[in-house]
């Protein structure tokens, strides 16, 4: 039974639905005991503003999470943020934990430097070995910063490869070796299954299985069994989260994440209780 979800987003990020109180209600309705609200962090210079709240919204966001805590005392509601890592903001990350009293910060990499320019995972770009290692370097730098409690969706690069190959294995091995050395948990992020379902829906099918049976491709970018087999070799501990952008799908596909952990012999952790 799903009882913990530590990765969710609110409407403030401009690409999600719902307020913290809506997620708290959904959590109670679904039997969740521990809920983390972790919208995309704003930055003092309001960079990448199209997919995150403005810096002026940070305190209102915190108030909304506190209101959810007060409204649902039977539920452990945690205050957090999902953060891109920029070294120039080391002091800012510390202030989020020390002054703003965040319960935890999630580290993630949605963009990485490739041949001197920021590169994302969407839009059809296919990663070569150089790009995969640039991503691994960015992910390792994020983990080594020491600001973040766990690393989000480390296998996001699955969205930019055609098939698993030696370069993917090398990328995964570098990330997992660093995580093991730092004793840093990684996340089995199940949102890839939801993205797959949504793609099938756009094609007019109720599920990815129906679409594939009809000859339509509905690739699932992550989580990847191949990555988690590498993680198992390094003894990586993991958390299963939904990365929900809508309270209606708060726990969807999380059972699949537990199954993935089990078949790859990954130890799951529940640091804030279960």
mmCIF file of C-alpha atoms in Angstrom:
data_model
loop_
_atom_site.group_PDB
_atom_site.id
_atom_site.type_symbol
_atom_site.label_atom_id
_atom_site.label_comp_id
_atom_site.label_asym_id
_atom_site.label_seq_id
_atom_site.Cartn_x
_atom_site.Cartn_y
_atom_site.Cartn_z
ATOM 1 C CA UNK A 1 0.000 0.000 0.000
ATOM 2 C CA UNK A 2 1.313 3.431 -0.963
ATOM 3 C CA UNK A 3 1.791 5.508 2.191
ATOM 4 C CA UNK A 4 4.547 8.003 1.322
ATOM 5 C CA UNK A 5 5.050 10.419 -1.574
ATOM 6 C CA UNK A 6 7.814 13.014 -1.300
ATOM 7 C CA UNK A 7 7.691 14.640 -4.753
ATOM 8 C CA UNK A 8 4.709 16.761 -5.859
ATOM 9 C CA UNK A 9 4.128 20.053 -7.676
ATOM 10 C CA UNK A 10 1.564 22.826 -7.350
ATOM 11 C CA UNK A 11 -0.027 25.246 -9.778
ATOM 12 C CA UNK A 12 2.609 27.858 -8.928
ATOM 13 C CA UNK A 13 5.088 26.190 -11.298
ATOM 14 C CA UNK A 14 2.785 27.028 -14.246
ATOM 15 C CA UNK A 15 2.612 23.449 -15.535
ATOM 16 C CA UNK A 16 0.732 21.711 -12.704
ATOM 17 C CA UNK A 17 -2.646 21.848 -10.990
ATOM 18 C CA UNK A 18 -3.720 22.227 -7.388
ATOM 19 C CA UNK A 19 -2.598 23.887 -4.171
ATOM 20 C CA UNK A 20 -0.909 22.153 -1.198
ATOM 21 C CA UNK A 21 -4.275 21.800 0.537
ATOM 22 C CA UNK A 22 -5.624 19.954 -2.538
ATOM 23 C CA UNK A 23 -2.719 17.514 -2.416
ATOM 24 C CA UNK A 24 -3.244 17.035 1.304
ATOM 25 C CA UNK A 25 -6.900 16.182 0.736
ATOM 26 C CA UNK A 26 -5.960 13.744 -2.024
ATOM 27 C CA UNK A 27 -3.356 12.173 0.256
ATOM 28 C CA UNK A 28 -5.890 11.604 3.042
ATOM 29 C CA UNK A 29 -8.380 10.186 0.545
ATOM 30 C CA UNK A 30 -5.767 7.711 -0.755
ATOM 31 C CA UNK A 31 -4.339 6.606 2.581
ATOM 32 C CA UNK A 32 -1.072 8.518 2.321
ATOM 33 C CA UNK A 33 0.599 9.144 5.692
ATOM 34 C CA UNK A 34 3.575 11.301 4.607
ATOM 35 C CA UNK A 35 3.265 13.908 1.859
ATOM 36 C CA UNK A 36 6.034 16.145 0.544
ATOM 37 C CA UNK A 37 5.146 19.337 -1.315
ATOM 38 C CA UNK A 38 8.156 20.093 -3.515
ATOM 39 C CA UNK A 39 7.423 22.632 -6.205
ATOM 40 C CA UNK A 40 10.184 23.857 -8.521
ATOM 41 C CA UNK A 41 12.388 26.287 -6.663
ATOM 42 C CA UNK A 42 12.396 29.944 -7.681
ATOM 43 C CA UNK A 43 15.729 31.733 -7.948
ATOM 44 C CA UNK A 44 16.688 35.195 -6.723
ATOM 45 C CA UNK A 45 17.231 36.390 -10.305
ATOM 46 C CA UNK A 46 13.975 34.771 -11.560
ATOM 47 C CA UNK A 47 15.787 32.631 -14.133
ATOM 48 C CA UNK A 48 13.879 29.936 -16.081
ATOM 49 C CA UNK A 49 10.689 31.660 -14.993
ATOM 50 C CA UNK A 50 8.474 29.982 -17.578
ATOM 51 C CA UNK A 51 8.417 26.692 -15.614
ATOM 52 C CA UNK A 52 8.590 27.848 -11.993
ATOM 53 C CA UNK A 53 7.162 30.350 -9.547
ATOM 54 C CA UNK A 54 8.691 33.802 -9.305
ATOM 55 C CA UNK A 55 10.988 34.583 -6.400
ATOM 56 C CA UNK A 56 8.315 36.853 -4.891
ATOM 57 C CA UNK A 57 6.035 33.791 -4.620
ATOM 58 C CA UNK A 58 8.354 31.816 -2.348
ATOM 59 C CA UNK A 59 6.913 33.073 0.945
ATOM 60 C CA UNK A 60 3.277 32.707 -0.229
ATOM 61 C CA UNK A 61 4.131 29.133 -1.300
ATOM 62 C CA UNK A 62 5.547 28.421 2.155
ATOM 63 C CA UNK A 63 2.397 29.852 3.766
ATOM 64 C CA UNK A 64 0.231 27.586 1.608
ATOM 65 C CA UNK A 65 2.142 24.507 2.727
ATOM 66 C CA UNK A 66 1.876 25.612 6.369
ATOM 67 C CA UNK A 67 -1.872 26.062 5.901
ATOM 68 C CA UNK A 68 -2.134 22.492 4.578
ATOM 69 C CA UNK A 69 -0.217 21.286 7.638
ATOM 70 C CA UNK A 70 -2.678 23.035 9.917
ATOM 71 C CA UNK A 71 -5.738 21.885 7.994
ATOM 72 C CA UNK A 72 -4.702 18.205 8.022
ATOM 73 C CA UNK A 73 -3.072 17.438 11.393
ATOM 74 C CA UNK A 74 -3.593 13.708 10.813
ATOM 75 C CA UNK A 75 -1.204 13.886 7.835
ATOM 76 C CA UNK A 76 2.533 14.590 7.926
ATOM 77 C CA UNK A 77 2.905 17.359 5.339
ATOM 78 C CA UNK A 78 6.510 18.277 4.564
ATOM 79 C CA UNK A 79 7.805 21.507 3.047
ATOM 80 C CA UNK A 80 10.334 21.173 0.259
ATOM 81 C CA UNK A 81 11.449 22.272 -3.185
ATOM 82 C CA UNK A 82 12.820 20.542 -6.257
ATOM 83 C CA UNK A 83 15.983 22.380 -7.261
ATOM 84 C CA UNK A 84 18.195 22.754 -10.279
ATOM 85 C CA UNK A 85 21.754 23.194 -9.057
ATOM 86 C CA UNK A 86 23.672 26.370 -9.858
ATOM 87 C CA UNK A 87 26.916 26.829 -7.862
ATOM 88 C CA UNK A 88 26.419 30.593 -7.657
ATOM 89 C CA UNK A 89 23.367 29.968 -5.466
ATOM 90 C CA UNK A 90 25.060 27.828 -2.801
ATOM 91 C CA UNK A 91 24.181 30.418 -0.162
ATOM 92 C CA UNK A 92 20.581 30.524 -1.343
ATOM 93 C CA UNK A 93 20.148 26.750 -0.980
ATOM 94 C CA UNK A 94 21.536 26.952 2.541
ATOM 95 C CA UNK A 95 19.122 29.759 3.366
ATOM 96 C CA UNK A 96 16.180 27.646 2.192
ATOM 97 C CA UNK A 97 17.089 24.992 4.736
ATOM 98 C CA UNK A 98 18.273 27.213 7.570
ATOM 99 C CA UNK A 99 16.131 30.362 7.330
ATOM 100 C CA UNK A 100 13.038 29.184 5.443
ATOM 101 C CA UNK A 101 13.023 25.918 7.415
ATOM 102 C CA UNK A 102 12.535 23.601 4.472
ATOM 103 C CA UNK A 103 12.264 19.982 5.565
ATOM 104 C CA UNK A 104 14.358 18.895 2.571
ATOM 105 C CA UNK A 105 15.436 19.856 -0.931
ATOM 106 C CA UNK A 106 15.378 17.549 -3.937
ATOM 107 C CA UNK A 107 18.225 17.870 -6.421
ATOM 108 C CA UNK A 108 17.485 17.400 -10.097
ATOM 109 C CA UNK A 109 18.970 18.016 -13.532
ATOM 110 C CA UNK A 110 16.577 19.076 -16.280
ATOM 111 C CA UNK A 111 19.256 20.893 -18.292
ATOM 112 C CA UNK A 112 22.976 20.255 -18.642
ATOM 113 C CA UNK A 113 25.814 21.949 -20.517
ATOM 114 C CA UNK A 114 26.607 20.269 -23.833
ATOM 115 C CA UNK A 115 29.175 21.856 -26.115
ATOM 116 C CA UNK A 116 28.876 25.099 -24.221
ATOM 117 C CA UNK A 117 25.064 25.385 -24.392
ATOM 118 C CA UNK A 118 22.196 24.286 -22.107
ATOM 119 C CA UNK A 119 20.611 21.083 -23.389
ATOM 120 C CA UNK A 120 17.336 19.497 -22.278
ATOM 121 C CA UNK A 121 15.830 16.050 -22.796
ATOM 122 C CA UNK A 122 12.843 16.840 -24.959
ATOM 123 C CA UNK A 123 12.311 18.022 -28.517
ATOM 124 C CA UNK A 124 13.854 15.036 -30.259
ATOM 125 C CA UNK A 125 17.522 15.513 -29.273
ATOM 126 C CA UNK A 126 19.351 12.176 -29.193
ATOM 127 C CA UNK A 127 22.199 11.920 -26.713
ATOM 128 C CA UNK A 128 25.571 10.646 -27.844
ATOM 129 C CA UNK A 129 28.295 9.501 -25.446
ATOM 130 C CA UNK A 130 29.536 13.058 -24.970
ATOM 131 C CA UNK A 131 26.065 14.292 -24.016
ATOM 132 C CA UNK A 132 25.472 11.374 -21.642
ATOM 133 C CA UNK A 133 28.730 12.048 -19.827
ATOM 134 C CA UNK A 134 27.977 15.782 -19.663
ATOM 135 C CA UNK A 135 24.672 14.885 -18.013
ATOM 136 C CA UNK A 136 26.417 12.530 -15.594
ATOM 137 C CA UNK A 137 28.896 15.279 -14.692
ATOM 138 C CA UNK A 138 26.046 17.731 -14.020
ATOM 139 C CA UNK A 139 24.198 15.192 -11.883
ATOM 140 C CA UNK A 140 27.314 14.369 -9.888
ATOM 141 C CA UNK A 141 28.044 18.069 -9.317
ATOM 142 C CA UNK A 142 24.505 18.477 -7.986
ATOM 143 C CA UNK A 143 24.940 15.558 -5.578
ATOM 144 C CA UNK A 144 28.375 16.695 -4.424
ATOM 145 C CA UNK A 145 27.036 20.137 -3.497
ATOM 146 C CA UNK A 146 25.656 18.672 -0.282
ATOM 147 C CA UNK A 147 22.409 20.654 -0.361
ATOM 148 C CA UNK A 148 20.018 17.943 -1.465
ATOM 149 C CA UNK A 149 18.412 15.062 0.372
ATOM 150 C CA UNK A 150 17.994 12.828 -2.670
ATOM 151 C CA UNK A 151 18.479 12.933 -6.410
ATOM 152 C CA UNK A 152 15.365 13.091 -8.573
ATOM 153 C CA UNK A 153 14.764 10.949 -11.669
ATOM 154 C CA UNK A 154 18.444 10.117 -12.347
ATOM 155 C CA UNK A 155 17.447 8.155 -15.461
ATOM 156 C CA UNK A 156 15.698 11.060 -17.216
ATOM 157 C CA UNK A 157 18.194 10.638 -20.025
ATOM 158 C CA UNK A 158 16.009 7.748 -21.161
ATOM 159 C CA UNK A 159 13.905 10.394 -22.909
ATOM 160 C CA UNK A 160 16.798 11.170 -25.263
ATOM 161 C CA UNK A 161 18.108 7.743 -26.260
ATOM 162 C CA UNK A 162 16.820 5.268 -28.799
ATOM 163 C CA UNK A 163 18.024 2.231 -26.886
ATOM 164 C CA UNK A 164 20.237 1.352 -23.954
ATOM 165 C CA UNK A 165 23.877 1.035 -24.955
ATOM 166 C CA UNK A 166 27.411 1.046 -23.501
ATOM 167 C CA UNK A 167 27.397 4.834 -23.186
ATOM 168 C CA UNK A 168 24.155 4.708 -21.204
ATOM 169 C CA UNK A 169 25.712 2.057 -18.966
ATOM 170 C CA UNK A 170 28.758 4.271 -18.441
ATOM 171 C CA UNK A 171 26.572 7.275 -17.613
ATOM 172 C CA UNK A 172 24.529 5.265 -15.106
ATOM 173 C CA UNK A 173 27.639 3.742 -13.566
ATOM 174 C CA UNK A 174 29.209 7.161 -12.986
ATOM 175 C CA UNK A 175 26.065 8.543 -11.359
ATOM 176 C CA UNK A 176 25.530 5.506 -9.152
ATOM 177 C CA UNK A 177 29.182 5.256 -8.110
ATOM 178 C CA UNK A 178 29.087 8.891 -6.976
ATOM 179 C CA UNK A 179 25.760 8.428 -5.190
ATOM 180 C CA UNK A 180 27.143 5.389 -3.359
ATOM 181 C CA UNK A 181 30.276 7.280 -2.321
ATOM 182 C CA UNK A 182 28.123 10.165 -1.046
ATOM 183 C CA UNK A 183 25.568 7.804 0.540
ATOM 184 C CA UNK A 184 22.870 9.696 -1.346
ATOM 185 C CA UNK A 185 19.510 8.066 -2.141
ATOM 186 C CA UNK A 186 18.106 8.255 -5.652
ATOM 187 C CA UNK A 187 14.530 8.371 -6.817
ATOM 188 C CA UNK A 188 12.474 5.860 -8.761
ATOM 189 C CA UNK A 189 10.265 8.439 -10.422
ATOM 190 C CA UNK A 190 7.148 6.812 -11.859
ATOM 191 C CA UNK A 191 5.927 9.794 -13.869
ATOM 192 C CA UNK A 192 7.244 8.162 -17.035
ATOM 193 C CA UNK A 193 4.380 5.660 -16.918
ATOM 194 C CA UNK A 194 1.890 8.523 -16.662
ATOM 195 C CA UNK A 195 3.536 10.343 -19.589
ATOM 196 C CA UNK A 196 3.268 7.120 -21.583
ATOM 197 C CA UNK A 197 -0.435 6.840 -20.767
ATOM 198 C CA UNK A 198 -1.032 10.472 -21.666
ATOM 199 C CA UNK A 199 0.692 9.992 -25.006
ATOM 200 C CA UNK A 200 -1.543 7.002 -25.717
ATOM 201 C CA UNK A 201 -4.594 9.091 -24.819
ATOM 202 C CA UNK A 202 -3.537 11.735 -27.340
ATOM 203 C CA UNK A 203 -3.493 8.994 -29.965
ATOM 204 C CA UNK A 204 -7.021 7.990 -29.011
ATOM 205 C CA UNK A 205 -6.240 4.942 -26.861
ATOM 206 C CA UNK A 206 -7.123 4.286 -23.231
ATOM 207 C CA UNK A 207 -3.711 2.829 -22.416
ATOM 208 C CA UNK A 208 -0.213 2.429 -23.790
ATOM 209 C CA UNK A 209 -0.817 -1.328 -24.126
ATOM 210 C CA UNK A 210 -3.791 -0.694 -26.432
ATOM 211 C CA UNK A 211 -1.804 1.811 -28.481
ATOM 212 C CA UNK A 212 1.143 -0.548 -28.871
ATOM 213 C CA UNK A 213 -1.176 -3.412 -29.827
ATOM 214 C CA UNK A 214 -2.441 -1.163 -32.618
ATOM 215 C CA UNK A 215 1.088 -0.509 -33.799
ATOM 216 C CA UNK A 216 1.504 2.931 -32.193
ATOM 217 C CA UNK A 217 4.708 3.671 -30.282
ATOM 218 C CA UNK A 218 4.357 5.071 -26.762
ATOM 219 C CA UNK A 219 7.893 5.177 -25.413
ATOM 220 C CA UNK A 220 8.451 5.405 -21.665
ATOM 221 C CA UNK A 221 11.465 7.612 -20.993
ATOM 222 C CA UNK A 222 11.957 6.535 -17.364
ATOM 223 C CA UNK A 223 12.229 4.860 -14.925
ATOM 224 C CA UNK A 224 14.534 2.367 -16.610
ATOM 225 C CA UNK A 225 15.193 -1.162 -15.391
ATOM 226 C CA UNK A 226 18.631 -0.973 -16.993
ATOM 227 C CA UNK A 227 19.543 2.010 -14.812
ATOM 228 C CA UNK A 228 18.286 0.376 -11.630
ATOM 229 C CA UNK A 229 20.222 -2.798 -12.340
ATOM 230 C CA UNK A 230 23.348 -0.634 -12.336
ATOM 231 C CA UNK A 231 22.126 1.066 -9.148
ATOM 232 C CA UNK A 232 21.703 -2.329 -7.474
ATOM 233 C CA UNK A 233 25.346 -3.198 -8.174
ATOM 234 C CA UNK A 234 26.345 -0.068 -6.262
ATOM 235 C CA UNK A 235 23.974 -0.719 -3.355
ATOM 236 C CA UNK A 236 21.942 2.433 -4.011
ATOM 237 C CA UNK A 237 18.998 3.068 -1.708
ATOM 238 C CA UNK A 238 15.914 4.592 -3.299
ATOM 239 C CA UNK A 239 12.604 6.332 -2.753
ATOM 240 C CA UNK A 240 9.561 5.796 -4.965
ATOM 241 C CA UNK A 241 7.722 9.025 -5.798
ATOM 242 C CA UNK A 242 5.101 10.058 -8.316
ATOM 243 C CA UNK A 243 6.323 13.566 -9.238
ATOM 244 C CA UNK A 244 2.603 14.374 -9.440
ATOM 245 C CA UNK A 245 1.578 17.573 -11.188
ATOM 246 C CA UNK A 246 -2.100 17.056 -10.376
ATOM 247 C CA UNK A 247 -3.700 15.847 -7.107
ATOM 248 C CA UNK A 248 -5.852 13.475 -9.167
ATOM 249 C CA UNK A 249 -2.778 11.367 -10.025
ATOM 250 C CA UNK A 250 -1.038 11.656 -6.659
ATOM 251 C CA UNK A 251 -0.260 7.953 -6.312
ATOM 252 C CA UNK A 252 -0.762 6.683 -9.858
ATOM 253 C CA UNK A 253 1.787 4.060 -10.951
ATOM 254 C CA UNK A 254 3.643 4.116 -7.640
ATOM 255 C CA UNK A 255 2.957 0.395 -7.246
ATOM 256 C CA UNK A 256 4.879 -0.099 -10.498
ATOM 257 C CA UNK A 257 7.796 1.694 -8.892
ATOM 258 C CA UNK A 258 7.732 -0.655 -5.915
ATOM 259 C CA UNK A 259 7.705 -3.590 -8.332
ATOM 260 C CA UNK A 260 10.709 -2.143 -10.174
ATOM 261 C CA UNK A 261 12.611 -1.811 -6.908
ATOM 262 C CA UNK A 262 11.775 -5.395 -5.936
ATOM 263 C CA UNK A 263 12.788 -7.012 -9.214
ATOM 264 C CA UNK A 264 16.094 -5.100 -9.231
ATOM 265 C CA UNK A 265 16.860 -5.736 -5.535
ATOM 266 C CA UNK A 266 16.799 -2.046 -4.607
ATOM 267 C CA UNK A 267 16.402 -1.159 -0.928
ATOM 268 C CA UNK A 268 13.645 1.398 -0.377
ATOM 269 C CA UNK A 269 13.848 3.928 2.439
ATOM 270 C CA UNK A 270 11.210 5.932 4.315
ATOM 271 C CA UNK A 271 13.190 8.691 6.047
ATOM 272 C CA UNK A 272 10.186 10.608 7.399
ATOM 273 C CA UNK A 273 8.168 7.592 8.473
ATOM 274 C CA UNK A 274 5.817 5.208 6.750
#
